[in-house]
Coordinates of C-alpha atoms and ligand atoms in Angstrom, one line a residue:
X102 CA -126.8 -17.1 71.0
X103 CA -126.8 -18.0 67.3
X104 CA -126.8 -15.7 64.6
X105 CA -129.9 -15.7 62.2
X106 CA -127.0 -16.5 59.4
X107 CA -125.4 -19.1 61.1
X108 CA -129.1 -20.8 61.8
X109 CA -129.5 -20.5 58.0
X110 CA -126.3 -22.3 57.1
X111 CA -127.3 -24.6 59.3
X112 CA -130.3 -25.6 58.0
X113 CA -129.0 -25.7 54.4
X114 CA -126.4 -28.3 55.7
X115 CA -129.1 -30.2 57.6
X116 CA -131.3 -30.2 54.6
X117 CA -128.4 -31.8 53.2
X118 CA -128.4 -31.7 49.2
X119 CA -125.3 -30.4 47.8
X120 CA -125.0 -27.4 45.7
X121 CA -123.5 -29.5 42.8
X122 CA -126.8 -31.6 42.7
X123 CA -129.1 -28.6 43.2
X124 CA -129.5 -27.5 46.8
X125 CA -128.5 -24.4 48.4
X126 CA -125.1 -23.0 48.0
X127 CA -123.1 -22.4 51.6
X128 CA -122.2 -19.0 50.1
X129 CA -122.3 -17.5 47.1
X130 CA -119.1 -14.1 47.8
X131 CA -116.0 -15.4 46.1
X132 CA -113.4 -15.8 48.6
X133 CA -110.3 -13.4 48.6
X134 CA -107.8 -14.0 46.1
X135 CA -104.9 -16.3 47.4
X136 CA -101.7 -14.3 46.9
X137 CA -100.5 -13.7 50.7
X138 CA -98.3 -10.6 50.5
X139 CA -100.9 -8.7 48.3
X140 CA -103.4 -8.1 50.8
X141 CA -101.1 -6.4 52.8
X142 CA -99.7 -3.5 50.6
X143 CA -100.4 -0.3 51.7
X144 CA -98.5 2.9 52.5
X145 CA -95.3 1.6 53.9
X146 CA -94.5 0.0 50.8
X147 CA -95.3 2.8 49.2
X148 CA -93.6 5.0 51.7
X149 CA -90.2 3.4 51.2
X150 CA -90.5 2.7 47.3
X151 CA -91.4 6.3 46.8
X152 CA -88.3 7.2 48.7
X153 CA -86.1 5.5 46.1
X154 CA -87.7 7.4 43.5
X155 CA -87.4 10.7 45.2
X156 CA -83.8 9.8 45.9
X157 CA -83.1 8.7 42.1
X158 CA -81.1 5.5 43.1
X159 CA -82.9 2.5 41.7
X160 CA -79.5 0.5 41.4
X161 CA -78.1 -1.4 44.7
X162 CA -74.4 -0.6 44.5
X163 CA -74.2 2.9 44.1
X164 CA -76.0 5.9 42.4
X165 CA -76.5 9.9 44.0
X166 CA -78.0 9.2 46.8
X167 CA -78.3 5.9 47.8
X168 CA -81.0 4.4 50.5
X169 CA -79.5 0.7 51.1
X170 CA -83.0 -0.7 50.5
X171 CA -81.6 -3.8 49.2
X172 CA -78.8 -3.8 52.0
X173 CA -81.3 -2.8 55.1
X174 CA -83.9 -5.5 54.0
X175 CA -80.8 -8.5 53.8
X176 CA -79.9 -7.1 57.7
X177 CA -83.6 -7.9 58.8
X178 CA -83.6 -10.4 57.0
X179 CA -80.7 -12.1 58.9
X180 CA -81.7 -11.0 62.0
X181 CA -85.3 -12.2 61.5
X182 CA -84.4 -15.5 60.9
X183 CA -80.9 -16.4 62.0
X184 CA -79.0 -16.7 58.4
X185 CA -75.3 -15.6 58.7
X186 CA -75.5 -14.1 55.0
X187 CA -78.5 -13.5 53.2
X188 CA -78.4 -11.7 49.1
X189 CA -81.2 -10.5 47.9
X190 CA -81.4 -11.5 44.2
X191 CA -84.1 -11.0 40.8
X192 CA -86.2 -14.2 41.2
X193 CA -86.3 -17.7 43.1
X194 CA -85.4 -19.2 40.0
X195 CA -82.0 -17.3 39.3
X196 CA -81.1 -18.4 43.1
X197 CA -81.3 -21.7 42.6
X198 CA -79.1 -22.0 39.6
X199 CA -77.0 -19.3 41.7
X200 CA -77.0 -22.1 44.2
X201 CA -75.6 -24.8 42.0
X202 CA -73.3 -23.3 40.3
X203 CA -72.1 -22.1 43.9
X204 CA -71.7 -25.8 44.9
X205 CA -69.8 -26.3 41.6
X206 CA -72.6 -28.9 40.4
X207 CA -72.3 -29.9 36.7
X208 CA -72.1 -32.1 34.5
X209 CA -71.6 -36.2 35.8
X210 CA -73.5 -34.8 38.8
X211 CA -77.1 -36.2 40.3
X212 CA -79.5 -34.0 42.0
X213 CA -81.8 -35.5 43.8
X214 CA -84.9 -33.6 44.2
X215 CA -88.7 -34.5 45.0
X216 CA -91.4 -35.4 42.5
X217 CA -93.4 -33.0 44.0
X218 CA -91.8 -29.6 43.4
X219 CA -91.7 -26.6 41.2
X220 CA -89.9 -26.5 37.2
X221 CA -87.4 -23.8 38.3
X222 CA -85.9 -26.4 40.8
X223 CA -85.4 -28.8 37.7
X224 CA -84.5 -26.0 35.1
X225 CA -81.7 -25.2 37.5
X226 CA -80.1 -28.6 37.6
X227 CA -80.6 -29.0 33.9
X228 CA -79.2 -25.9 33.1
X229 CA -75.8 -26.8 35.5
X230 CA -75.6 -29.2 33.2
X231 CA -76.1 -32.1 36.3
X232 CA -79.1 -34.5 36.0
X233 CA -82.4 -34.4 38.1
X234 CA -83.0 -37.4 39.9
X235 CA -86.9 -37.9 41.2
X236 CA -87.2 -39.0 44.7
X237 CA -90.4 -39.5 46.2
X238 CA -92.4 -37.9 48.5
X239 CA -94.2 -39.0 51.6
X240 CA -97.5 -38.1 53.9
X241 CA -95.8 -34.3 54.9
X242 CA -96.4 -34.1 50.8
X243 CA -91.9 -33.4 51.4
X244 CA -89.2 -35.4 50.1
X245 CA -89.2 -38.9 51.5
X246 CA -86.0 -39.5 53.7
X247 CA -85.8 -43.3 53.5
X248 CA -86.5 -42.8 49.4
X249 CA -84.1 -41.3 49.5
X250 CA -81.3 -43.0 51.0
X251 CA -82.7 -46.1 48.7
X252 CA -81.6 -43.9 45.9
X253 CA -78.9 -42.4 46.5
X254 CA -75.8 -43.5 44.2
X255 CA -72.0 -42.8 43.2
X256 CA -72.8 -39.9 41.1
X257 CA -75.3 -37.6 44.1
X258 CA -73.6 -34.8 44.9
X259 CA -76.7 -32.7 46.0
X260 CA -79.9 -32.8 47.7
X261 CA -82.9 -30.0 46.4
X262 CA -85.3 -30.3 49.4
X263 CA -88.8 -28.4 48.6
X264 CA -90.2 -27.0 51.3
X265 CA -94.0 -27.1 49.4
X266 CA -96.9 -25.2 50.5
X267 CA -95.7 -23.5 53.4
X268 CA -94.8 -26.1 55.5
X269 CA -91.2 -28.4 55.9
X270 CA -91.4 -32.0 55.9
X271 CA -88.7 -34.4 57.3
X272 CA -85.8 -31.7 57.4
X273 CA -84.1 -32.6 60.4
X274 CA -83.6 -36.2 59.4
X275 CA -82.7 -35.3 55.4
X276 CA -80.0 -33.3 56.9
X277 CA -78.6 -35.4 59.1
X278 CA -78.3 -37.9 56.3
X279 CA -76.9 -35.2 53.8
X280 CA -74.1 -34.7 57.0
X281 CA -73.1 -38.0 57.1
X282 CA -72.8 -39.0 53.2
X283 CA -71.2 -35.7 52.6
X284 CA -73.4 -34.4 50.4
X285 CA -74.9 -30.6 49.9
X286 CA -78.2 -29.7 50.6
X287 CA -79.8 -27.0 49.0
X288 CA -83.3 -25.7 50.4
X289 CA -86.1 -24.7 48.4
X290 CA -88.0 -21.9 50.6
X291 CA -89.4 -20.4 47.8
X292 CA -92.9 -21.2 49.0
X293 CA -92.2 -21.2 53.3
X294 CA -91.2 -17.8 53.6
X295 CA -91.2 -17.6 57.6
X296 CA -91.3 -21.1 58.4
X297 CA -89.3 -23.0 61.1
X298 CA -89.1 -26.6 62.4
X299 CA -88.5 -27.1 65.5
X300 CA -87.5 -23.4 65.8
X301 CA -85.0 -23.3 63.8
X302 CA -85.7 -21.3 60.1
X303 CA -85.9 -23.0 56.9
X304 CA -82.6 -22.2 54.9
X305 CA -80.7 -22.6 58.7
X306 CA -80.4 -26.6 57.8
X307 CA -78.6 -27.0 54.7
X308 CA -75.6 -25.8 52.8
X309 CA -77.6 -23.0 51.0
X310 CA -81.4 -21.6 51.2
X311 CA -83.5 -20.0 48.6
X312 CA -86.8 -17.6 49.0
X313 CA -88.9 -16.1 45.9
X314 CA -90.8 -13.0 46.9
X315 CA -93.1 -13.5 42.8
X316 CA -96.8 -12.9 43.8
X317 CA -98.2 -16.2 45.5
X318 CA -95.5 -16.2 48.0
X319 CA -96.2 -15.6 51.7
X320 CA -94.1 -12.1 51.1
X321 CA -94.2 -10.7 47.6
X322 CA -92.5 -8.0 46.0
X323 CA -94.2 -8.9 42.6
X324 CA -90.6 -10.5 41.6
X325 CA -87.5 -11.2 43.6
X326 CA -85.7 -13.6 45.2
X327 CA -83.3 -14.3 48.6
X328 CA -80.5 -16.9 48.6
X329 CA -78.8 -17.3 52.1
X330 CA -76.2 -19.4 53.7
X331 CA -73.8 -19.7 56.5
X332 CA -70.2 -20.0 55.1
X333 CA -68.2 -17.1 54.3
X334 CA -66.3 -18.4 51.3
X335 CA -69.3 -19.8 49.7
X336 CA -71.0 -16.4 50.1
X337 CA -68.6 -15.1 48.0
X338 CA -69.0 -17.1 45.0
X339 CA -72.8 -16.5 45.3
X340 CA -72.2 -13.1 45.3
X341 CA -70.5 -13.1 42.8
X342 CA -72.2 -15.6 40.4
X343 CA -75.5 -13.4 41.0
X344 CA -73.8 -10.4 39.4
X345 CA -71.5 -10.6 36.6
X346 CA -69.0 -13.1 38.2
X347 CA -66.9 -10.9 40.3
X348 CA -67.4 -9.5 43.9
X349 CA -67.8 -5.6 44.7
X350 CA -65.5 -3.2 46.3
X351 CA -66.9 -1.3 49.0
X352 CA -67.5 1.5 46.4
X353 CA -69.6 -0.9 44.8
X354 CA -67.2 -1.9 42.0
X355 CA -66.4 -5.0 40.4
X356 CA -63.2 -6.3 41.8
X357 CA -61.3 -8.8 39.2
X358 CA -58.1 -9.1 41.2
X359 CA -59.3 -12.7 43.6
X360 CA -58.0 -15.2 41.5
X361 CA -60.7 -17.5 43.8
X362 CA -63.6 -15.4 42.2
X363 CA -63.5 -15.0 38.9
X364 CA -66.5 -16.7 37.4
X365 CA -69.6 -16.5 35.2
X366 CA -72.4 -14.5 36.8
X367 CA -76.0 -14.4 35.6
X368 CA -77.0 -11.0 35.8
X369 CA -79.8 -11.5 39.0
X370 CA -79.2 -8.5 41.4
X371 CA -82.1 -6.9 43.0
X372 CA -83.3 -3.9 42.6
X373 CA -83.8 -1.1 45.0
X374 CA -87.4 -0.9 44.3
X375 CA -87.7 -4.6 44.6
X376 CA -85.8 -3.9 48.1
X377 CA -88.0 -1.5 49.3
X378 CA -91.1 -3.3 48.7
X379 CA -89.1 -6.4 49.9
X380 CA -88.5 -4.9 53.2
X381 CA -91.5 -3.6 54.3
X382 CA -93.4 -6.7 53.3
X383 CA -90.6 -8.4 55.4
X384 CA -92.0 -6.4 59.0
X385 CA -95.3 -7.4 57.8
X386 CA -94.7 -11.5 57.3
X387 CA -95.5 -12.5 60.6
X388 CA -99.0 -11.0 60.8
X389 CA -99.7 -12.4 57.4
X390 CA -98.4 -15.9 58.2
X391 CA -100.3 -15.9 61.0
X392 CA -103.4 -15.1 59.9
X393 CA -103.1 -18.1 57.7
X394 CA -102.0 -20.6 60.1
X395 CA -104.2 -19.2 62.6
X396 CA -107.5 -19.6 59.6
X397 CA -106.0 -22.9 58.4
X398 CA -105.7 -24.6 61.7
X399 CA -109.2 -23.7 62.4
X400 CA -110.7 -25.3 59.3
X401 CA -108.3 -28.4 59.7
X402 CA -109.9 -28.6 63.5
X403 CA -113.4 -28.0 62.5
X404 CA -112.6 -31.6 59.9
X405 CA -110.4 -33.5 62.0
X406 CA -112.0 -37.0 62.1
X407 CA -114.3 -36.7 59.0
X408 CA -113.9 -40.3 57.5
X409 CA -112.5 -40.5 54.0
X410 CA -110.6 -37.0 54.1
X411 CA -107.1 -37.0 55.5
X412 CA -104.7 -34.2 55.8
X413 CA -101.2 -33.5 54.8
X414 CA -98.9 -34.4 58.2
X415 CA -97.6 -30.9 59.4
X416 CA -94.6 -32.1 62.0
X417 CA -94.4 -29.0 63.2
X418 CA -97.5 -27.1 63.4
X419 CA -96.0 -24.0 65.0
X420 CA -93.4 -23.6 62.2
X421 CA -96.2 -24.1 59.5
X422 CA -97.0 -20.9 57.6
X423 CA -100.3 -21.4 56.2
X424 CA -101.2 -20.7 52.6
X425 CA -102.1 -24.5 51.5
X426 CA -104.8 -26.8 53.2
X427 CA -103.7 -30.3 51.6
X428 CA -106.0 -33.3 51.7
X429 CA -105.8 -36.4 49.7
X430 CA -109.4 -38.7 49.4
X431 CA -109.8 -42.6 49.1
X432 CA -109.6 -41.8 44.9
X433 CA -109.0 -39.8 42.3
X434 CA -112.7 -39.6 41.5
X435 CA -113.8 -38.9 44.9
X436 CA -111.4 -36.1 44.9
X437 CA -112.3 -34.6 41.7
X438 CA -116.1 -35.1 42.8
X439 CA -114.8 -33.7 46.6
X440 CA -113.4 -30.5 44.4
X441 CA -116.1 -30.0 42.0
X442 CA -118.8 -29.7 45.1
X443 CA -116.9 -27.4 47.6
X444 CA -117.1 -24.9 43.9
X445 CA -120.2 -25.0 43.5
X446 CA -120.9 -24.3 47.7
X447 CA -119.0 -21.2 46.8
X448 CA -115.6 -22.3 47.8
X449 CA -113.6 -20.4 45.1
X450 CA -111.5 -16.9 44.9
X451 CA -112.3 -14.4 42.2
X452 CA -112.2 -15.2 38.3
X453 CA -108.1 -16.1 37.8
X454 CA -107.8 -17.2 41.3
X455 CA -106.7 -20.7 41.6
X456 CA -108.9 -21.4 45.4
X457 CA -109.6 -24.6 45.3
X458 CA -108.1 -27.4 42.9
X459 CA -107.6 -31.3 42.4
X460 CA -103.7 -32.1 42.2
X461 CA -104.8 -33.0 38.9
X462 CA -104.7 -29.2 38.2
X463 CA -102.1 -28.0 39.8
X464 CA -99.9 -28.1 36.6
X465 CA -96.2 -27.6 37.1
X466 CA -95.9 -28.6 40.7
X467 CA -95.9 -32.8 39.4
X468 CA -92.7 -34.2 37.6
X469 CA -94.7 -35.7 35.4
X470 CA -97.1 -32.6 34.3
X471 CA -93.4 -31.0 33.3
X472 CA -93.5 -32.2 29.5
X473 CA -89.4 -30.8 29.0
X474 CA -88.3 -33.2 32.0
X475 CA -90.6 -36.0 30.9
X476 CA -89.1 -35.7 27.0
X477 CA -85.7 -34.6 28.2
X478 CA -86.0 -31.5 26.2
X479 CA -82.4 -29.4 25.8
X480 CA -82.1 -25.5 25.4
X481 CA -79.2 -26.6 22.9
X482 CA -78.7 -28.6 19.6
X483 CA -76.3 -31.3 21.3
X484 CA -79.1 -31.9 23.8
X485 CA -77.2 -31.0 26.3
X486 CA -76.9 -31.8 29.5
X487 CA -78.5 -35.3 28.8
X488 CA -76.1 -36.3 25.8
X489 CA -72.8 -35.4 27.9
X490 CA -70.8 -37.9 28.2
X491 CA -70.5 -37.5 31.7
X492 CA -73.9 -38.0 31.9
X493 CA -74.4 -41.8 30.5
X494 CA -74.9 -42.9 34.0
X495 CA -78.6 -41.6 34.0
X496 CA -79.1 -42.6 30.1
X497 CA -82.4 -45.2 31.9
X498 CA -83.8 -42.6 34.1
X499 CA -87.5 -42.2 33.2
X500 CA -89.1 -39.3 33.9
X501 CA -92.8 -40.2 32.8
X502 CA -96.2 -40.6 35.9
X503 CA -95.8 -43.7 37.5
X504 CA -92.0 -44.0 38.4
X505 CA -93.3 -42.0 42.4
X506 CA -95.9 -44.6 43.6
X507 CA -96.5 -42.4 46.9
X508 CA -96.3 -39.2 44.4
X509 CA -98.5 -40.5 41.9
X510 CA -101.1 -41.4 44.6
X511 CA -101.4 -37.8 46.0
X512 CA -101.2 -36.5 42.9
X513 CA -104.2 -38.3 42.1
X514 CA -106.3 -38.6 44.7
X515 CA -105.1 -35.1 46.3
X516 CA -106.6 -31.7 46.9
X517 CA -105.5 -28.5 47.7
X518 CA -107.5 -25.2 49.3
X519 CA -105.4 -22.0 49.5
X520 CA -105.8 -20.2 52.6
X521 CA -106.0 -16.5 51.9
X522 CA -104.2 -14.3 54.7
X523 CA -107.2 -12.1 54.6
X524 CA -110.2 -14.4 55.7
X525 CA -112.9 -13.2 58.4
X526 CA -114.1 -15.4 60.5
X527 CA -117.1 -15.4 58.6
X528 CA -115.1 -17.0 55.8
X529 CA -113.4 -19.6 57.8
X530 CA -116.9 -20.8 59.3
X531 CA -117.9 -20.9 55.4
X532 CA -114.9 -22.7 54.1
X533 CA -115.3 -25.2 57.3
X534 CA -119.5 -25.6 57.0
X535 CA -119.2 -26.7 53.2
X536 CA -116.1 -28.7 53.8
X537 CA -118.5 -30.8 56.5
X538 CA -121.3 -30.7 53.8
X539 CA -119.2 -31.6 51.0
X540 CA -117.5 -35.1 53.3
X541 CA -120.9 -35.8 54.5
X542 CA -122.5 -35.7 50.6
X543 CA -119.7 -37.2 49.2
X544 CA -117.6 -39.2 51.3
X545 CA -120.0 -41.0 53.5
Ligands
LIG603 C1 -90.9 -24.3 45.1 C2 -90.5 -23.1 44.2 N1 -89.2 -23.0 43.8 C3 -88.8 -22.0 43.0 C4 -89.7 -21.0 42.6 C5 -89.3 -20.0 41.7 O1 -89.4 -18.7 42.2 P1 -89.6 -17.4 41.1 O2 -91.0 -17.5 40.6 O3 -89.4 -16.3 42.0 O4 -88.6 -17.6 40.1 C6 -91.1 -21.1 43.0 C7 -92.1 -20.1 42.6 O5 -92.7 -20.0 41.7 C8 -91.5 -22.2 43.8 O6 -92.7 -22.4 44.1

């Protein structure tokens, strides 16, 4: 039988006029923030961050009375997800410059990395002194394998592959061709905590993996980071480059006497309390990333077919986590117009919230909306790394919109919902009527 609110929303979609132009809004609640780990703090965070307080032992290598927080959540960690090492570290953006430095990338060395991205995977080449080289991305919204291979030149030595919005793209195939030409791959997890392709984890495929636990991540410790690999003599350099250059002694000391490890760290260890909170949001990332696929999907089902609106290919939809619905419409005014309508049907999160947005708006995420990339900006007065001599090779590289056809086009005509991992069904019926409302007002 129907509900007497679900008869209502009805009728306001058969009656038609959008909210934007006057009619009825499909709701009028703002959604839950976005922000997956958040709605799932509670007392075992609490419970285990209290117990590092209690124990006075906020620092990871030794103290009176230790709790291996930081040490207990890497073991899950590894065993959740398959990684032979795993090091918990301050941010996402410290492990990626852990991670090139690891590799020994510098200066008359090309990264290539995707177009669509975050800064902190270009601030980390950049600051190796290496030089970014955009590749473009393709319909999983990933970097593009065959643009890939187009581009790749004498000076590659590295791959930064972004796994964006929850989801991998063409992994399998990207390190296949990283195998073959001998080059490293480094994997961006920062936003895919918990995803898999194929069954096997992100961060299992290339030569080193990095997570960020910061506050829109599918776990979230506020700030924090993971940075896991599968070779033992890498894994020491990384542990040592996230510290102060040298490894530990068991008794948690810096040990100067490996003549292989003596380096320049960058001061990026976690924190116990970071751990704790780490950890227990760690035993909860299955629920959350389930709820969001599990909401996402729905929505994405409740569409599929709607002319004019196409989605982001998923390869993999069991490895998918969730948190991003991405679309792209036939232009960038219909998507702007698509995006200004599901607002004002009462598709958006609380004031701050950042629910539902053109790719317009999505700020950092584009190459081209990253003005120190675009205008080669340098952090020192020889405009380093750009005016190394090493570097002449890339002196034509542009950086500016309109070098990524396929990026450019999402960019433009793109859209993105985040998918809250606290929706009620309610909400997913919501998000799915005015979606239907919104294609049929505006699309058709
Ligand atoms: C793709 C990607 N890489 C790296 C980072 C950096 O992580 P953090 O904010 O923990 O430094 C983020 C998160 O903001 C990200 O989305």
């Amino acid at each position: 039988m129907r509900s007497a609110d679900t008869a209502s929303k009805d009728t306001r979609l058969d009656d038609g006029r959008l909210a934007i132009d006057g009619g009825t809004p499909v709701r009028t609640r703002p959604l839950p923030w976005e922000l997956p780990g958040t709605h799932w703090i509670g007392e075992e965070e609490r419970e285990l961050v209290e117990r590092v307080i209690l124990a006075r032992s906020p620092f990871r290598f030794y103290g009176p009375d230790l709790q291996g927080m930081v040490d207990t959540f890497e073991n899950e960690w590894k065993t959740a997800f398959g990684h032979r090492h795993a090091l918990g570290v301050s941010s996402g953006t410290a492990a990626l410059s852990i991670a090139m430095s690891a590799l020994e990338i510098g200066p008359g060395d090309e990264v290539m990395v995707p177009g669509y991205l975050w800064v902190s995977c270009v601030s980390a080449i950049v600051r190796a002194g290496a030089i970014p080289r955009l590749v473009d991305i393709d319909d999983t919204f990933c970097l593009d394998p065959e643009d890939l291979e187009r581009k790749i030149g004498p000076h590659t030595r590295a791959v930064l592959c972004v796994h964006m919005s929850g989801a991998p793209g063409r992994i399998d195939r990207i390190a296949r061709f990283c195998r073959d030409r001998g080059l490293a791959l480094i994997e961006d997890c920062a936003q895919a905590a918990g995803a898999s392709f194929n069954g096997t984890s992100v961060g299992r495929f290339g030569d080193i993996g990095i997570f960020s636990f910061q506050l829109n991540k599918n776990m979230t410790s506020g700030e924090g980071g993971m940075v896991v690999c599968q070779d033992d003599t890498l894994f020491r350099r990384i542990v040592a480059l996230h510290d102060l250059g040298y490894p530990r002694t068991s008794a948690g000391r810096l040990d100067t006497n490996d003549p292989n490890i003596q380096l320049w760290g960058v001061g990026a260890r976690m924190h116990e309390l970071t751990g704790a909170m780490a950890l227990a949001q760690l035993r909860k990332l299955p629920r959350v990333t389930s709820a969001m696929r599990s909401a996402k999907w729905r929505i994405r089902e409740a569409l599929e077919g709607t002319p004019g609106l196409a989605f982001r290919r998923i390869l993999d939809p069991g490895g998918d986590t969730g948190p991003f619905l991405l679309m792209s419409l036939p232009d960038e005014a219909l998507a702007a117009r698509f995006v200004s309508a599901l607002r004002a049907e009462g598709i958006a999160g609380p004031a701050g919230s950042l629910a539902c947005l053109t790719m317009r708006e999505w700020g950092l995420h584009w190459y081209s909306n990253i003005p120190s990339l675009v205008n080669r900006r340098s952090n020192s007065r020889d405009g380093h790394p750009w005016t190394h001599p090493a570097n002449a090779f890339a002196k034509d590289y542009d950086y500016r919109a309109g070098v990524l056809p396929g990026c450019d086009a999402l960019h433009a005509n793109g859209a993105l919902l985040t998918i809250a991992s606290s929706l009620s069904d309610e909400d997913v019926e919501d998000i799915s009527t005015a979606m239907r409302k919104v294609a049929a007002g505006v699309l058709s």
